[in-house]
mmCIF file of C-alpha atoms in Angstrom:
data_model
loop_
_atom_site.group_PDB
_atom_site.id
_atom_site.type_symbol
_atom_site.label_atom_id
_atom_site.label_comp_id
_atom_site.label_asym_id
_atom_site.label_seq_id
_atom_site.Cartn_x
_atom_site.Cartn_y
_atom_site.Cartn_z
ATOM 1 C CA UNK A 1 0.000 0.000 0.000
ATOM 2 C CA UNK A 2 1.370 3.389 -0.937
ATOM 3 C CA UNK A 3 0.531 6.595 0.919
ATOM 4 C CA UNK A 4 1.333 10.076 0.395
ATOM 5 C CA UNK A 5 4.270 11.249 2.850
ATOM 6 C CA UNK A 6 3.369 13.775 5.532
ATOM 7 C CA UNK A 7 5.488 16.816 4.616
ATOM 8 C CA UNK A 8 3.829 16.021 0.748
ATOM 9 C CA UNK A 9 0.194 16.655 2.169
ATOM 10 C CA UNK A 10 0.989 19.494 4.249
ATOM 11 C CA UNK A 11 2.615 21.466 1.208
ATOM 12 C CA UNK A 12 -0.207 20.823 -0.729
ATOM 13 C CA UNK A 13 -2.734 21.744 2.070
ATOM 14 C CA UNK A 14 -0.836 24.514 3.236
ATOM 15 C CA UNK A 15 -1.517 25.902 -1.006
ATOM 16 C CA UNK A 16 -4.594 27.809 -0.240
ATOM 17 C CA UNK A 17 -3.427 29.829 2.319
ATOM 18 C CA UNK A 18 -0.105 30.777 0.989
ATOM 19 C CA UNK A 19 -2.491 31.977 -2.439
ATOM 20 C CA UNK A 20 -4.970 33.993 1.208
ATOM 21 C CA UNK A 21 -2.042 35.501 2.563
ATOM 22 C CA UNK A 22 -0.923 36.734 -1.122
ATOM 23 C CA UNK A 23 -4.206 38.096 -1.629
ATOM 24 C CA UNK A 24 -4.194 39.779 1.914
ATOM 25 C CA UNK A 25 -1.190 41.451 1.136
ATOM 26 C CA UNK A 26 -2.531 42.271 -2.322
ATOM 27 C CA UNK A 27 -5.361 44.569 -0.077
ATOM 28 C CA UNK A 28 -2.419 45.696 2.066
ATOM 29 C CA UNK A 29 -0.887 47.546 -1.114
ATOM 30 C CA UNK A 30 -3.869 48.606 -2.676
ATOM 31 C CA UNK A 31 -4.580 50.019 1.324
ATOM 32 C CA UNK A 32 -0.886 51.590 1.102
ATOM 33 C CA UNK A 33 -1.820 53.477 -2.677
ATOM 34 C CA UNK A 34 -5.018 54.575 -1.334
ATOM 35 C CA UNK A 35 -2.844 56.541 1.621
ATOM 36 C CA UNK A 36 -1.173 58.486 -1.239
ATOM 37 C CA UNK A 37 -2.441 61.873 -1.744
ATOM 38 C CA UNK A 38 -4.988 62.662 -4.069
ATOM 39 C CA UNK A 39 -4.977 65.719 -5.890
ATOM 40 C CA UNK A 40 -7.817 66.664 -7.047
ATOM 41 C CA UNK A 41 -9.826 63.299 -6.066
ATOM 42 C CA UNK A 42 -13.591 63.988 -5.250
ATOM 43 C CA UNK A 43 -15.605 62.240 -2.360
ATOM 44 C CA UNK A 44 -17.703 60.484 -4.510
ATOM 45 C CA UNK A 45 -14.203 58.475 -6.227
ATOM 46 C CA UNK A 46 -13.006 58.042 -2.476
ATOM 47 C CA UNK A 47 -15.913 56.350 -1.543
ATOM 48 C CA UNK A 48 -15.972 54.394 -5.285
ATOM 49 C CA UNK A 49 -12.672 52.924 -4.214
ATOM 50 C CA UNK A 50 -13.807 51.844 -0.803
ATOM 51 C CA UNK A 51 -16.486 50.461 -2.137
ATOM 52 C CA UNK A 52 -14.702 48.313 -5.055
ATOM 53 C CA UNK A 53 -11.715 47.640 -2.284
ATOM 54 C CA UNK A 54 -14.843 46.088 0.220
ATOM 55 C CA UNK A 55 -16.189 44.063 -2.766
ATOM 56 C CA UNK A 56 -12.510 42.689 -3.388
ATOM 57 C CA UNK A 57 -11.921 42.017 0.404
ATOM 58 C CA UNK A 58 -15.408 40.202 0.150
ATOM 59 C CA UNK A 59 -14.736 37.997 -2.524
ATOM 60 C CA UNK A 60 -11.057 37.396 -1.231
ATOM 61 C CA UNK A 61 -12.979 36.129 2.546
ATOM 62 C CA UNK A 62 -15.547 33.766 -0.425
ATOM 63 C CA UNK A 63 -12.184 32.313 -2.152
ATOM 64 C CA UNK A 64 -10.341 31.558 1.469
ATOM 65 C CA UNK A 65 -13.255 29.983 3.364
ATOM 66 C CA UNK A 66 -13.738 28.022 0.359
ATOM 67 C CA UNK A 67 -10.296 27.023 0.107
ATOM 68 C CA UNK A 68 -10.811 26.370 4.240
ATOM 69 C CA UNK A 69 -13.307 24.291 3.116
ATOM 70 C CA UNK A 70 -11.217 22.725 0.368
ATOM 71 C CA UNK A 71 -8.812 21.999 3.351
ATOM 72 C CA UNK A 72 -10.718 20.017 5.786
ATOM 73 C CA UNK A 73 -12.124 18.064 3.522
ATOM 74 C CA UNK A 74 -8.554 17.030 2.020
ATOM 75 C CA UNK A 75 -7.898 16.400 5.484
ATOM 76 C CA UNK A 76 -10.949 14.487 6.495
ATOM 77 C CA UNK A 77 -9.856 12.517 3.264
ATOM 78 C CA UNK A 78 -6.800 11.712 4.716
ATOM 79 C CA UNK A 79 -7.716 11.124 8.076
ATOM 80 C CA UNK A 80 -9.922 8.276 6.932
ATOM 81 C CA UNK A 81 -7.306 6.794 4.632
ATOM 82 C CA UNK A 82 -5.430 6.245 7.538
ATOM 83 C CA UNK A 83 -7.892 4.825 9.795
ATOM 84 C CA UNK A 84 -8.707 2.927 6.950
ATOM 85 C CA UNK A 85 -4.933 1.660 6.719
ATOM 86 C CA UNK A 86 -4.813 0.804 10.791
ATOM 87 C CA UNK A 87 -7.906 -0.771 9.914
ATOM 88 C CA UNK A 88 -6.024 -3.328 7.125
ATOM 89 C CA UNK A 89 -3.440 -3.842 9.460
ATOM 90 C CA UNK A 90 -5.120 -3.998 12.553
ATOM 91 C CA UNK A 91 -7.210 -7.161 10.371
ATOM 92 C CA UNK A 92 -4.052 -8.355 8.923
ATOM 93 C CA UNK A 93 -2.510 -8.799 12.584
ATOM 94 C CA UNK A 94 -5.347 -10.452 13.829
ATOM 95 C CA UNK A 95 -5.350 -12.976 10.905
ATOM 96 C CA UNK A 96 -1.320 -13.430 11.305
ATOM 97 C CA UNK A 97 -1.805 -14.695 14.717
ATOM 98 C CA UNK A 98 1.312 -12.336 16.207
ATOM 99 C CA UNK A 99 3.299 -13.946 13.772
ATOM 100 C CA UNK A 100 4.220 -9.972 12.637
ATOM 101 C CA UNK A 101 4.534 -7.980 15.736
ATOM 102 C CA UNK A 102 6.086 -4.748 14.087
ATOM 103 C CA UNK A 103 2.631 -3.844 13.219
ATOM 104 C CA UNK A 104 1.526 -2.440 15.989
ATOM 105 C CA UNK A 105 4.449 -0.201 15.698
ATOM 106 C CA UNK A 106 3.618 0.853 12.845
ATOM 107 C CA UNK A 107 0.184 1.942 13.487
ATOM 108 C CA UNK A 108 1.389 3.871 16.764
ATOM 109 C CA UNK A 109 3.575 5.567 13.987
ATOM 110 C CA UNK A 110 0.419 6.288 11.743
ATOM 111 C CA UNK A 111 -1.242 7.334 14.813
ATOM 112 C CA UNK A 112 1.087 9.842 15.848
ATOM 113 C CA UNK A 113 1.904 11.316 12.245
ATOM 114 C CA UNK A 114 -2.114 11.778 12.181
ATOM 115 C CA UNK A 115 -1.877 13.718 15.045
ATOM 116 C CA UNK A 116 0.716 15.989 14.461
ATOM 117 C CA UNK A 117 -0.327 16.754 11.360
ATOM 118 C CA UNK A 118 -3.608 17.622 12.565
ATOM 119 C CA UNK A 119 -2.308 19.881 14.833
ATOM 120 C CA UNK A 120 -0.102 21.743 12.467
ATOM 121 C CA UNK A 121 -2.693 22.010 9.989
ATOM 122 C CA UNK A 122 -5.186 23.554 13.053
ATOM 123 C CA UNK A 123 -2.155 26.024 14.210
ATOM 124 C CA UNK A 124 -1.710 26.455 10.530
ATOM 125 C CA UNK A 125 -5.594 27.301 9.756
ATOM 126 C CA UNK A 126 -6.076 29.497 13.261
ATOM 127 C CA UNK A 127 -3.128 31.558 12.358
ATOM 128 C CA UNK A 128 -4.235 32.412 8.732
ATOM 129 C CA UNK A 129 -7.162 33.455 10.423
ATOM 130 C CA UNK A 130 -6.505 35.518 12.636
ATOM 131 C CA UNK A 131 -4.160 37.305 10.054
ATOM 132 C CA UNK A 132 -7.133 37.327 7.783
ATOM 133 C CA UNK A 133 -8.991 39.113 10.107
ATOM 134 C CA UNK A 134 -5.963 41.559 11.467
ATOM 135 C CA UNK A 135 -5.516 42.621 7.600
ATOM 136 C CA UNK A 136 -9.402 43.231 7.351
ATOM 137 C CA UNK A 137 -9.399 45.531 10.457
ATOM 138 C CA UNK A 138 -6.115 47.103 9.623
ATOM 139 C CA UNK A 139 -7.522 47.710 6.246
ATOM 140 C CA UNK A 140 -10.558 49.423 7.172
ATOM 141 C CA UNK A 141 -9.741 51.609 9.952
ATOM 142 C CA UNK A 142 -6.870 52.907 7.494
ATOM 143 C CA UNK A 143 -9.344 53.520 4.864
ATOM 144 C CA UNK A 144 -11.901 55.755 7.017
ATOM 145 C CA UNK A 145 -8.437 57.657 8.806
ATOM 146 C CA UNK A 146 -7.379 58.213 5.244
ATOM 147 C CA UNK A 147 -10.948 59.759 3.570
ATOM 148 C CA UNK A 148 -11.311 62.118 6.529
ATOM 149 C CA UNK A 149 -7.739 63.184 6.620
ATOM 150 C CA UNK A 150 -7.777 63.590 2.812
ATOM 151 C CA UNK A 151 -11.421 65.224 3.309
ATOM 152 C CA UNK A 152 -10.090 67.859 6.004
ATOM 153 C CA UNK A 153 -7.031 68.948 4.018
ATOM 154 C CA UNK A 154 -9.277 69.517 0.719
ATOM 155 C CA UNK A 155 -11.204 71.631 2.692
ATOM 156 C CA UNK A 156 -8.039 73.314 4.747
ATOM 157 C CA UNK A 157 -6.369 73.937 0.961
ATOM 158 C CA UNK A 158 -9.659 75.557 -0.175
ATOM 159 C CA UNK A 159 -10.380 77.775 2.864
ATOM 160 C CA UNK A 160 -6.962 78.850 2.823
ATOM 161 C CA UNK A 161 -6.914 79.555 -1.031
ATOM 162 C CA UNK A 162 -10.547 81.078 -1.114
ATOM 163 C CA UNK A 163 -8.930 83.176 2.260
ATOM 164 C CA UNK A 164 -6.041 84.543 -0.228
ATOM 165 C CA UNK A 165 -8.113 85.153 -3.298
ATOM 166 C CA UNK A 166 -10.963 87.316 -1.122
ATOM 167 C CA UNK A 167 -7.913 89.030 0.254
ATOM 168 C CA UNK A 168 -6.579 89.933 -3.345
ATOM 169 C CA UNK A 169 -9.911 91.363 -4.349
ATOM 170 C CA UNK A 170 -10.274 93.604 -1.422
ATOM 171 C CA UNK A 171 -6.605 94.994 -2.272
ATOM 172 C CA UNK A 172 -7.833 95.401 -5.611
ATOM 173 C CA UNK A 173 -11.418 97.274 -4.799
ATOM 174 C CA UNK A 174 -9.494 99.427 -1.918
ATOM 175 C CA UNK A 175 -7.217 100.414 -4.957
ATOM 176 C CA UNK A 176 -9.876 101.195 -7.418
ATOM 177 C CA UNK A 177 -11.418 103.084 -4.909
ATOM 178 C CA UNK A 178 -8.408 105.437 -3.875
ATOM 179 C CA UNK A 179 -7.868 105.815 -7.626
ATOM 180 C CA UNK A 180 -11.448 106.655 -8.083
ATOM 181 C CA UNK A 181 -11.243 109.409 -5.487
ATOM 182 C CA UNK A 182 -7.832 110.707 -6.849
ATOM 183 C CA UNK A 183 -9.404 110.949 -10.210
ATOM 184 C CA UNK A 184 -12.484 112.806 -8.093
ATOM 185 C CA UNK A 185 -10.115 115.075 -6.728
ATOM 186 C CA UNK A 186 -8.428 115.773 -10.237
ATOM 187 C CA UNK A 187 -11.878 116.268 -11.943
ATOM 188 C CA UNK A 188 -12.948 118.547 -9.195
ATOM 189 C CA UNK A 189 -9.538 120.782 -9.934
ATOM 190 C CA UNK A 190 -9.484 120.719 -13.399
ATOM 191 C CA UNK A 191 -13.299 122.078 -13.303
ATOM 192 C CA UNK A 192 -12.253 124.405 -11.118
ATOM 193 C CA UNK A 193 -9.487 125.459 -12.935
ATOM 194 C CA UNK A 194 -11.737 125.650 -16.066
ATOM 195 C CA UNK A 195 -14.197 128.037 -14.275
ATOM 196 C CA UNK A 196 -10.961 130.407 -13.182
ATOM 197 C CA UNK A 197 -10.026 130.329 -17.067
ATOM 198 C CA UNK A 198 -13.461 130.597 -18.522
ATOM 199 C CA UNK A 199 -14.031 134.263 -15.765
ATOM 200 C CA UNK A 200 -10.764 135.727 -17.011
ATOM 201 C CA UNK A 201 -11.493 134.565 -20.627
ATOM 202 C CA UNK A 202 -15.205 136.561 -20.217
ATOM 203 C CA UNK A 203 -13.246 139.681 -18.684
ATOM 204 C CA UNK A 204 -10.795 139.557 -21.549
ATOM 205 C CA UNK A 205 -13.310 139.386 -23.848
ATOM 206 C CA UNK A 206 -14.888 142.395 -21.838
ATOM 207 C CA UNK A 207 -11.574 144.395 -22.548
ATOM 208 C CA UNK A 208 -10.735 143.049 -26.068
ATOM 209 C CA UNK A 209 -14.361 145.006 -26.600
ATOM 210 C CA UNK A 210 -14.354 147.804 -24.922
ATOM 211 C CA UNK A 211 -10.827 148.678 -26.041
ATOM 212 C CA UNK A 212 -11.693 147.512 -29.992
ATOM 213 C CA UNK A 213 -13.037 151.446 -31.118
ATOM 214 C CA UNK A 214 -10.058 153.063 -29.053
ATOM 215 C CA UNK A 215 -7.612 151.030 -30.612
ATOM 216 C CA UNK A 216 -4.762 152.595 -32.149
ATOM 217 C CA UNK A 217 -1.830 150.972 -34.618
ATOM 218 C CA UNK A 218 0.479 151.901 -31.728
ATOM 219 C CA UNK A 219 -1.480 149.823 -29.129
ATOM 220 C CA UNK A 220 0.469 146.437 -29.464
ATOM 221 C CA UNK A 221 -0.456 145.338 -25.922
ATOM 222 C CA UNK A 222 -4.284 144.621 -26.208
ATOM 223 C CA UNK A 223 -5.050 141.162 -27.383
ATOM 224 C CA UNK A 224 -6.818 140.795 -30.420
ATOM 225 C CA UNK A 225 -10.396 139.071 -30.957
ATOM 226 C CA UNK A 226 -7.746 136.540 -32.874
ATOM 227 C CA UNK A 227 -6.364 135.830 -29.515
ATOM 228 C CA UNK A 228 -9.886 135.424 -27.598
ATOM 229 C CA UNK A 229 -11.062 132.601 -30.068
ATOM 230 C CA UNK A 230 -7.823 130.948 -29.752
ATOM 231 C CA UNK A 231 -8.171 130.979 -25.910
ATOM 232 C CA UNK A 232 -11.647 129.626 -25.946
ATOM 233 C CA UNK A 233 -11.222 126.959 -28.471
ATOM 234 C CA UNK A 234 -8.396 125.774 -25.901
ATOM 235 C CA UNK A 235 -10.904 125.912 -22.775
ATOM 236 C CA UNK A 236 -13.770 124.024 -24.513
ATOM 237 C CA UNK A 237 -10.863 121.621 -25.959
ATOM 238 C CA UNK A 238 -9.983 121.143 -22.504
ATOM 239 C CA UNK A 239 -13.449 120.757 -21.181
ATOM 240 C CA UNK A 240 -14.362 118.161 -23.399
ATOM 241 C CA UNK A 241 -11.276 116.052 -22.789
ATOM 242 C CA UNK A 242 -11.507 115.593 -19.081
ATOM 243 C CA UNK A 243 -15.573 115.174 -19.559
ATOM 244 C CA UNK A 244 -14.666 112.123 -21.584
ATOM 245 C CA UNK A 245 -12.262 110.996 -19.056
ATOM 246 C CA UNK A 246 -14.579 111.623 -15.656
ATOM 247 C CA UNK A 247 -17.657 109.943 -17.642
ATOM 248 C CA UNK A 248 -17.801 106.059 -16.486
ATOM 249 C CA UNK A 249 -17.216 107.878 -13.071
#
């Protein structure tokens, strides 16, 4: 009778979990990427993610309980191969009479090799496990630290960036608005100053005519009516330009 040796069977039943623990640290990385920061990620891709990185977890926790499953059954298999084999000899010592003594031997050996490899498969299982589980917990509590951390520093960024931008608009208005009085100020002089020019230009005009019938070819001193049109073409010019100007005010 040939049986499988036990360092064979616990390779092969020790498969599944190796492929579990490879998955769990699969979720471990994609836990690690989603601690990276995000740019310009939204809420509604944050919780997207958790929710495709819970469906993953899930169907990870379907493909190790089935391979948990997969286990004990292998090793309910071989549990009753070997009763099955102390069985045969047990019947095969009772028909030799004694005659082979070394059999009982070697059932105590298949008795013992059954047991420790039942307990190193049920350390083996407990401790995947409880990993499982540790990787799970560690996963999650990572994931909600890392959406409200990413959360409150998209909100700190936009406070602080909405803060500077308010503050560069008020600069700007508190400009405008000393630039608007300045130009108030100027408008008010300049009228002013038109008013003092358009007086002396009617008291000129007072003198050009009351000195026109007295005028002599030696009087070089009185302006001419020449002169008077030429000052108030300049005055209106000048009014005209700084109404244009002052308008949108």
């Amino acid at each position: 009778m040939t049986t499988n040796s036990p360092s064979h069977e616990i390779d092969v039943l020790a498969e599944p979990s190796d492929s579990g623990i490879n998955q769990a640290n699969n979720l471990n990385s994609d836990a690690t990427r989603l601690r990276m920061p995000v740019g310009d990620a939204t809420n509604a891709q944050l919780l997207q993610r958790l929710q495709e990185m819970e469906a993953r977890l899930q169907a990870a926790m379907e493909k190790r309980s089935r391979a948990d499953d997969g286990m004990f059954v292998e090793l309910k298999t071989m549990s009753q191969r070997l009763l099955e084999e102390m069985d045969v000899l047990r019947t095969a010592n009772a028909n030799a009479g004694g005659a082979r003594p070394n059999l009982e031997k070697k059932i105590e050996d298949l008795q013992r090799q059954n047991a420790e490899q039942r307990e190193l498969l049920t350390a083996l299982l407990d401790e995947n496990i409880k990993q499982h589980k540790s990787t799970r917990n560690t996963m999650r509590s990572s994931a909600h630290e890392q959406v409200e951390f990413n959360l409150s520093h998209h909100l700190d960024e936009f406070s602080k960036g909405l803060a500077s931008e308010v503050r560069i608009v008020l600069g700007e208005i508190s400009m405008l608005l000393e630039e608007r009085g300045q130009l108030k100020e100027q408008r008010r002089w300049l009228q002013e100053e038109c008013r003092e020019l358009e007086t002396k230009l009617a008291l000129l005009r007072k003198k050009v005519h009351k000195a026109e019938p007295n005028r002599t070819t030696n009087d070089a001193d009185a302006p001419s009516l020449p002169e008077t049109s030429r000052w108030s073409m300049f005055v209106s010019s000048l009014k005209q330009k700084w109404r244009a100007r002052s308008s949108p005010l």
